[in-house]
Amino acid sequence: MSLRRGLGRWVVRRLLRPSLSPALAMAERRRRAEMLAGTLPSPAGVKVEAGHVGGLPGEWLLPKDATPGLACLYCHGGGFVLGSPKTHRAAAARLARAASMDTFVLDYRLAPEFPFPAARDDVLAGWRDLCRRTHLHSIVMAGDSAGGTLAVSATMVLQQVGEQGPAALALFSPLLDLTLPSPPAGRTADLMLPEDFVTEAVDAYRAGRPADDPALSPLLGSLDGLPPTLVTVDAAERLGGDARRLAARCPEQVELLEAEGLWHAWPLMAGLVPEANETLAKAGRFLAVHAAGG
């Protein structure tokens, strides 16, 4: 194990995981997430600008060599209850640079204050705004963890109503089945996610709606029309089964990258862990190729 991967594992186990504990007030957990993310360096060559898309706030990440006409909408993770453009700036900026693509990280509404369908509807509003911008001719979407839920859910809504969907998706450890089925034996040692946090976050988001509703759990509904999709997952993480099931259901559309010895949504440790940078570079190239029609 490399020294930097080992340091990343220590940060996740000793600092990040305890900060997700339901024993802490939600406001404190949100504060800690932003504080920890603030220690990660942003890459050179990417300008950060506050902005609005679909009437919603967020951040534009603008690589100096961005390809004209292309854009990415990034849906941050955080279990639907925490996270922001600031917590995901280091990772999303590297993705933007690797894809040579202007990227907007949406500051969508969070549960429990705003349960389903608020976050999904915010993603749809942001997406539709980007599609109306005449200087853009190809748009992709990306997301991690709960952001992966939102990206796929929004894509399926667009498919169902016959609207333009993303040219491609990049999903990092996506949560796609909110019924939270038990993982296979030997795949429960999640370094990052406390089990009680996952359950609490899902319950806050669905607010009494059945977890097996495909509007909440896109893996349980139709996936017809799923665009080319890159999915990354660690072999031992708690939610890894969702990524594998997606790849099994849509083998022609989904490229699955499975890692060993990392953790849930490891690309968020961009700037610290080499494997995070490498994964984001692969995802950026994937999005760029498909945005260009390839």
Coordinates of C-alpha atoms in Angstrom, one line a residue:
M1 CA 0.0 0.0 0.0
S2 CA 1.4 3.4 -0.9
L3 CA 2.0 6.0 1.8
R4 CA -0.6 8.3 0.4
R5 CA -3.2 5.6 0.2
G6 CA -2.5 4.7 3.8
L7 CA -2.8 8.4 4.8
G8 CA -6.1 8.5 2.9
R9 CA -7.4 5.5 4.7
W10 CA -6.4 7.1 8.1
V11 CA -8.3 10.3 7.2
V12 CA -11.4 8.4 6.2
R13 CA -11.4 6.1 9.2
R14 CA -10.3 8.6 11.9
L15 CA -11.8 11.8 10.7
L16 CA -14.5 11.4 8.0
R17 CA -16.3 8.4 9.3
P18 CA -16.8 9.7 12.9
S19 CA -18.0 13.0 11.4
L20 CA -21.0 11.2 9.8
S21 CA -22.2 9.7 13.0
P22 CA -25.9 10.3 13.8
A23 CA -24.8 11.0 17.4
L24 CA -23.8 14.4 16.0
A25 CA -26.3 17.1 15.2
M26 CA -26.9 17.5 11.4
A27 CA -25.5 21.0 11.5
E28 CA -22.3 19.8 13.0
R29 CA -21.9 17.0 10.5
R30 CA -22.4 19.5 7.7
R31 CA -19.8 21.8 9.2
R32 CA -17.3 19.1 9.6
A33 CA -17.7 17.9 6.0
E34 CA -16.9 21.3 4.7
M35 CA -14.0 21.7 7.1
L36 CA -12.4 18.4 6.1
A37 CA -13.0 19.1 2.4
G38 CA -11.3 22.4 2.7
T39 CA -8.0 20.7 3.4
L40 CA -7.9 19.1 0.0
P41 CA -6.1 21.1 -2.7
S42 CA -7.9 22.3 -5.8
P43 CA -6.1 21.7 -9.1
A44 CA -4.3 24.4 -11.0
G45 CA -5.9 25.7 -14.2
V46 CA -9.5 25.5 -13.1
K47 CA -11.3 28.8 -12.2
V48 CA -14.1 28.7 -9.6
E49 CA -17.1 31.0 -10.1
A50 CA -20.3 31.2 -8.1
G51 CA -23.3 30.9 -10.3
H52 CA -26.9 29.8 -10.8
V53 CA -28.5 27.2 -13.0
G54 CA -32.2 26.7 -13.1
G55 CA -32.5 29.4 -10.5
L56 CA -30.4 27.3 -8.1
P57 CA -27.0 28.2 -6.6
G58 CA -23.8 26.3 -7.2
E59 CA -20.3 26.6 -8.5
W60 CA -18.9 26.7 -12.0
L61 CA -15.6 25.0 -12.4
L62 CA -14.0 26.4 -15.5
P63 CA -10.8 24.7 -17.0
K64 CA -8.7 27.1 -18.9
D65 CA -8.7 24.7 -21.9
A66 CA -12.4 23.8 -21.8
T67 CA -13.9 22.6 -25.1
P68 CA -16.5 25.0 -26.3
G69 CA -20.1 23.8 -26.4
L70 CA -19.6 21.1 -23.7
A71 CA -20.7 21.0 -20.1
C72 CA -21.1 18.7 -17.1
L73 CA -23.7 18.9 -14.4
Y74 CA -22.2 17.4 -11.2
C75 CA -24.5 16.0 -8.4
H76 CA -22.6 15.9 -5.1
G77 CA -23.1 13.1 -2.6
G78 CA -23.6 13.2 1.1
G79 CA -26.5 10.9 1.7
F80 CA -29.0 13.5 0.6
V81 CA -28.5 15.3 3.9
L82 CA -25.1 17.0 3.7
G83 CA -22.5 18.1 1.1
S84 CA -22.2 21.1 -1.1
P85 CA -20.2 22.5 -4.0
K86 CA -17.4 23.3 -1.5
T87 CA -17.2 19.7 -0.1
H88 CA -16.8 18.4 -3.7
R89 CA -14.7 21.1 -5.3
A90 CA -11.4 19.2 -5.3
A91 CA -12.8 16.2 -7.0
A92 CA -15.2 17.9 -9.4
A93 CA -12.5 20.4 -10.5
R94 CA -10.2 17.5 -11.4
L95 CA -13.0 15.8 -13.3
A96 CA -13.7 19.1 -15.1
R97 CA -10.0 19.5 -16.0
A98 CA -9.7 15.9 -17.2
A99 CA -12.8 16.2 -19.4
S100 CA -11.8 19.7 -20.5
M101 CA -15.4 20.7 -19.8
D102 CA -17.1 23.5 -17.9
T103 CA -18.7 21.8 -14.9
F104 CA -21.5 23.1 -12.6
V105 CA -21.8 21.6 -9.1
L106 CA -25.4 22.1 -8.1
D107 CA -26.2 23.2 -4.5
Y108 CA -29.5 21.3 -4.4
R109 CA -31.8 21.2 -1.4
L110 CA -31.0 18.8 1.4
A111 CA -33.1 16.4 3.5
P112 CA -34.5 16.3 6.1
E113 CA -35.5 19.9 5.6
F114 CA -36.4 19.1 2.0
P115 CA -37.1 15.4 1.4
F116 CA -37.9 13.7 -1.9
P117 CA -38.5 14.9 -4.6
A118 CA -36.8 18.2 -3.8
A119 CA -33.2 17.2 -4.7
R120 CA -34.2 15.3 -7.8
D121 CA -36.4 18.2 -9.0
D122 CA -33.5 20.6 -8.4
V123 CA -31.3 18.4 -10.6
L124 CA -34.0 18.4 -13.3
A125 CA -34.4 22.2 -13.1
G126 CA -30.6 22.6 -13.5
W127 CA -30.4 20.2 -16.4
R128 CA -33.3 21.8 -18.3
D129 CA -31.7 25.2 -17.9
L130 CA -28.4 24.0 -19.3
C131 CA -30.3 22.4 -22.2
R132 CA -31.8 25.8 -23.1
R133 CA -28.4 27.5 -23.3
T134 CA -27.8 27.7 -27.0
H135 CA -24.0 27.8 -26.8
L136 CA -24.1 24.2 -25.4
H137 CA -24.5 21.3 -27.8
S138 CA -23.5 18.3 -25.6
I139 CA -24.0 17.9 -21.9
V140 CA -23.1 15.1 -19.5
M141 CA -23.8 14.4 -15.9
A142 CA -21.8 13.0 -13.0
G143 CA -22.3 12.2 -9.3
D144 CA -21.1 10.3 -6.4
S145 CA -23.0 8.2 -3.8
A146 CA -26.4 9.8 -3.3
G147 CA -25.5 12.2 -6.2
G148 CA -25.4 9.0 -8.3
T149 CA -29.0 8.3 -7.3
L150 CA -30.0 11.8 -8.4
A151 CA -28.1 11.6 -11.7
V152 CA -29.7 8.3 -12.7
S153 CA -33.1 9.2 -11.4
A154 CA -33.1 12.5 -13.3
T155 CA -31.9 10.7 -16.4
M156 CA -34.7 8.2 -16.2
V157 CA -37.3 11.0 -15.8
L158 CA -35.9 12.7 -18.9
Q159 CA -36.1 9.5 -20.9
Q160 CA -39.7 8.8 -19.8
V161 CA -40.9 12.3 -20.8
G162 CA -39.0 12.3 -24.1
E163 CA -36.6 15.1 -23.2
Q164 CA -32.9 15.4 -24.0
G165 CA -30.8 13.4 -21.5
P166 CA -27.1 13.3 -20.8
A167 CA -24.7 12.1 -23.5
A168 CA -23.0 10.1 -20.8
L169 CA -22.9 9.5 -17.0
A170 CA -19.9 9.1 -14.6
L171 CA -21.0 7.6 -11.3
F172 CA -18.7 7.1 -8.3
S173 CA -20.0 4.5 -5.8
P174 CA -23.7 5.3 -6.6
L175 CA -26.5 4.5 -4.3
L176 CA -29.2 3.1 -6.6
D177 CA -31.4 0.9 -4.4
L178 CA -32.8 2.6 -1.3
T179 CA -34.2 -0.6 0.1
L180 CA -30.5 -1.2 1.1
P181 CA -30.3 -5.0 0.5
S182 CA -27.8 -6.9 2.6
P183 CA -24.5 -7.1 0.9
P184 CA -22.9 -10.5 0.0
A185 CA -20.7 -12.1 2.7
G186 CA -17.3 -10.5 2.8
R187 CA -18.5 -7.2 1.5
T188 CA -19.5 -5.4 4.6
A189 CA -16.3 -3.9 5.8
D190 CA -17.0 -0.4 4.6
L191 CA -14.2 1.9 5.7
M192 CA -16.2 5.1 5.3
L193 CA -19.9 4.7 5.8
P194 CA -21.4 3.9 9.3
E195 CA -24.4 1.7 8.8
D196 CA -26.6 3.9 11.0
F197 CA -25.7 6.9 8.9
V198 CA -26.8 5.2 5.6
T199 CA -30.1 4.2 7.1
E200 CA -30.8 7.6 8.7
A201 CA -30.0 9.4 5.5
V202 CA -32.2 7.3 3.3
D203 CA -35.1 7.5 5.7
A204 CA -34.7 11.3 5.8
Y205 CA -34.7 11.5 2.0
R206 CA -37.7 9.2 1.4
A207 CA -39.8 10.7 4.2
G208 CA -42.1 7.7 4.5
R209 CA -42.3 7.0 0.8
P210 CA -41.7 3.3 0.0
A211 CA -38.0 2.7 -0.6
D212 CA -38.8 0.3 -3.5
D213 CA -40.5 3.1 -5.5
P214 CA -38.5 3.3 -8.7
A215 CA -38.6 7.1 -8.4
L216 CA -36.4 6.7 -5.3
S217 CA -34.5 3.6 -6.3
P218 CA -33.7 3.8 -10.0
L219 CA -32.2 0.3 -10.1
L220 CA -35.7 -1.1 -9.4
G221 CA -37.3 0.6 -12.4
S222 CA -36.8 0.7 -16.1
L223 CA -33.3 1.6 -17.3
D224 CA -34.2 1.8 -21.0
G225 CA -32.3 4.6 -22.6
L226 CA -29.5 4.7 -20.1
P227 CA -26.6 6.5 -21.9
P228 CA -23.0 5.3 -21.8
T229 CA -22.1 5.1 -18.2
L230 CA -18.9 4.7 -16.3
V231 CA -19.3 3.3 -12.7
T232 CA -16.6 3.0 -10.1
V233 CA -16.8 1.0 -6.9
D234 CA -14.6 -0.5 -4.3
A235 CA -14.7 -4.3 -3.8
A236 CA -15.6 -4.2 -0.1
E237 CA -17.8 -1.1 0.2
R238 CA -21.3 -1.4 1.6
L239 CA -23.1 -0.1 -1.4
G240 CA -21.0 -1.9 -4.0
G241 CA -23.8 -4.2 -5.0
D242 CA -25.7 -1.4 -6.6
A243 CA -23.0 -0.7 -9.1
R244 CA -22.6 -4.4 -9.9
R245 CA -26.3 -4.9 -10.5
L246 CA -26.4 -1.8 -12.7
A247 CA -23.6 -3.3 -14.8
A248 CA -25.3 -6.7 -15.0
R249 CA -28.6 -5.2 -16.1
C250 CA -27.0 -2.9 -18.7
P251 CA -23.8 -4.6 -19.9
E252 CA -23.8 -2.7 -23.2
Q253 CA -24.1 0.7 -21.6
V254 CA -22.1 0.4 -18.4
E255 CA -18.4 0.2 -18.0
L256 CA -17.6 -1.0 -14.4
L257 CA -14.3 -0.1 -12.7
E258 CA -13.8 -2.1 -9.5
A259 CA -11.0 -1.3 -7.1
E260 CA -9.4 -3.1 -4.2
G261 CA -8.3 -1.7 -0.9
L262 CA -10.0 1.8 -1.2
W263 CA -13.3 2.9 0.1
H264 CA -16.7 4.4 -0.8
A265 CA -16.5 7.3 -3.3
W266 CA -12.7 7.5 -3.0
P267 CA -12.4 10.1 -5.8
L268 CA -13.5 12.6 -3.2
M269 CA -9.9 12.4 -1.8
A270 CA -8.6 14.0 -5.0
G271 CA -5.3 15.8 -4.4
L272 CA -4.4 13.5 -1.5
V273 CA -4.7 9.9 -2.9
P274 CA -3.2 9.1 -6.3
E275 CA -5.9 6.5 -7.0
A276 CA -8.5 9.3 -6.7
N277 CA -6.7 11.4 -9.2
E278 CA -6.3 8.5 -11.6
T279 CA -10.0 7.5 -11.4
L280 CA -11.1 11.1 -12.1
A281 CA -8.8 11.3 -15.0
K282 CA -10.3 8.1 -16.5
A283 CA -13.9 9.4 -15.9
G284 CA -13.0 12.7 -17.5
R285 CA -11.7 11.0 -20.6
F286 CA -14.8 8.8 -20.7
L287 CA -17.1 11.9 -20.5
A288 CA -15.1 13.8 -23.1
V289 CA -15.2 11.0 -25.6
H290 CA -19.0 10.5 -25.3
A291 CA -19.8 14.2 -25.2
A292 CA -17.9 14.5 -28.5
G293 CA -20.1 11.8 -30.0
G294 CA -17.6 9.0 -29.7

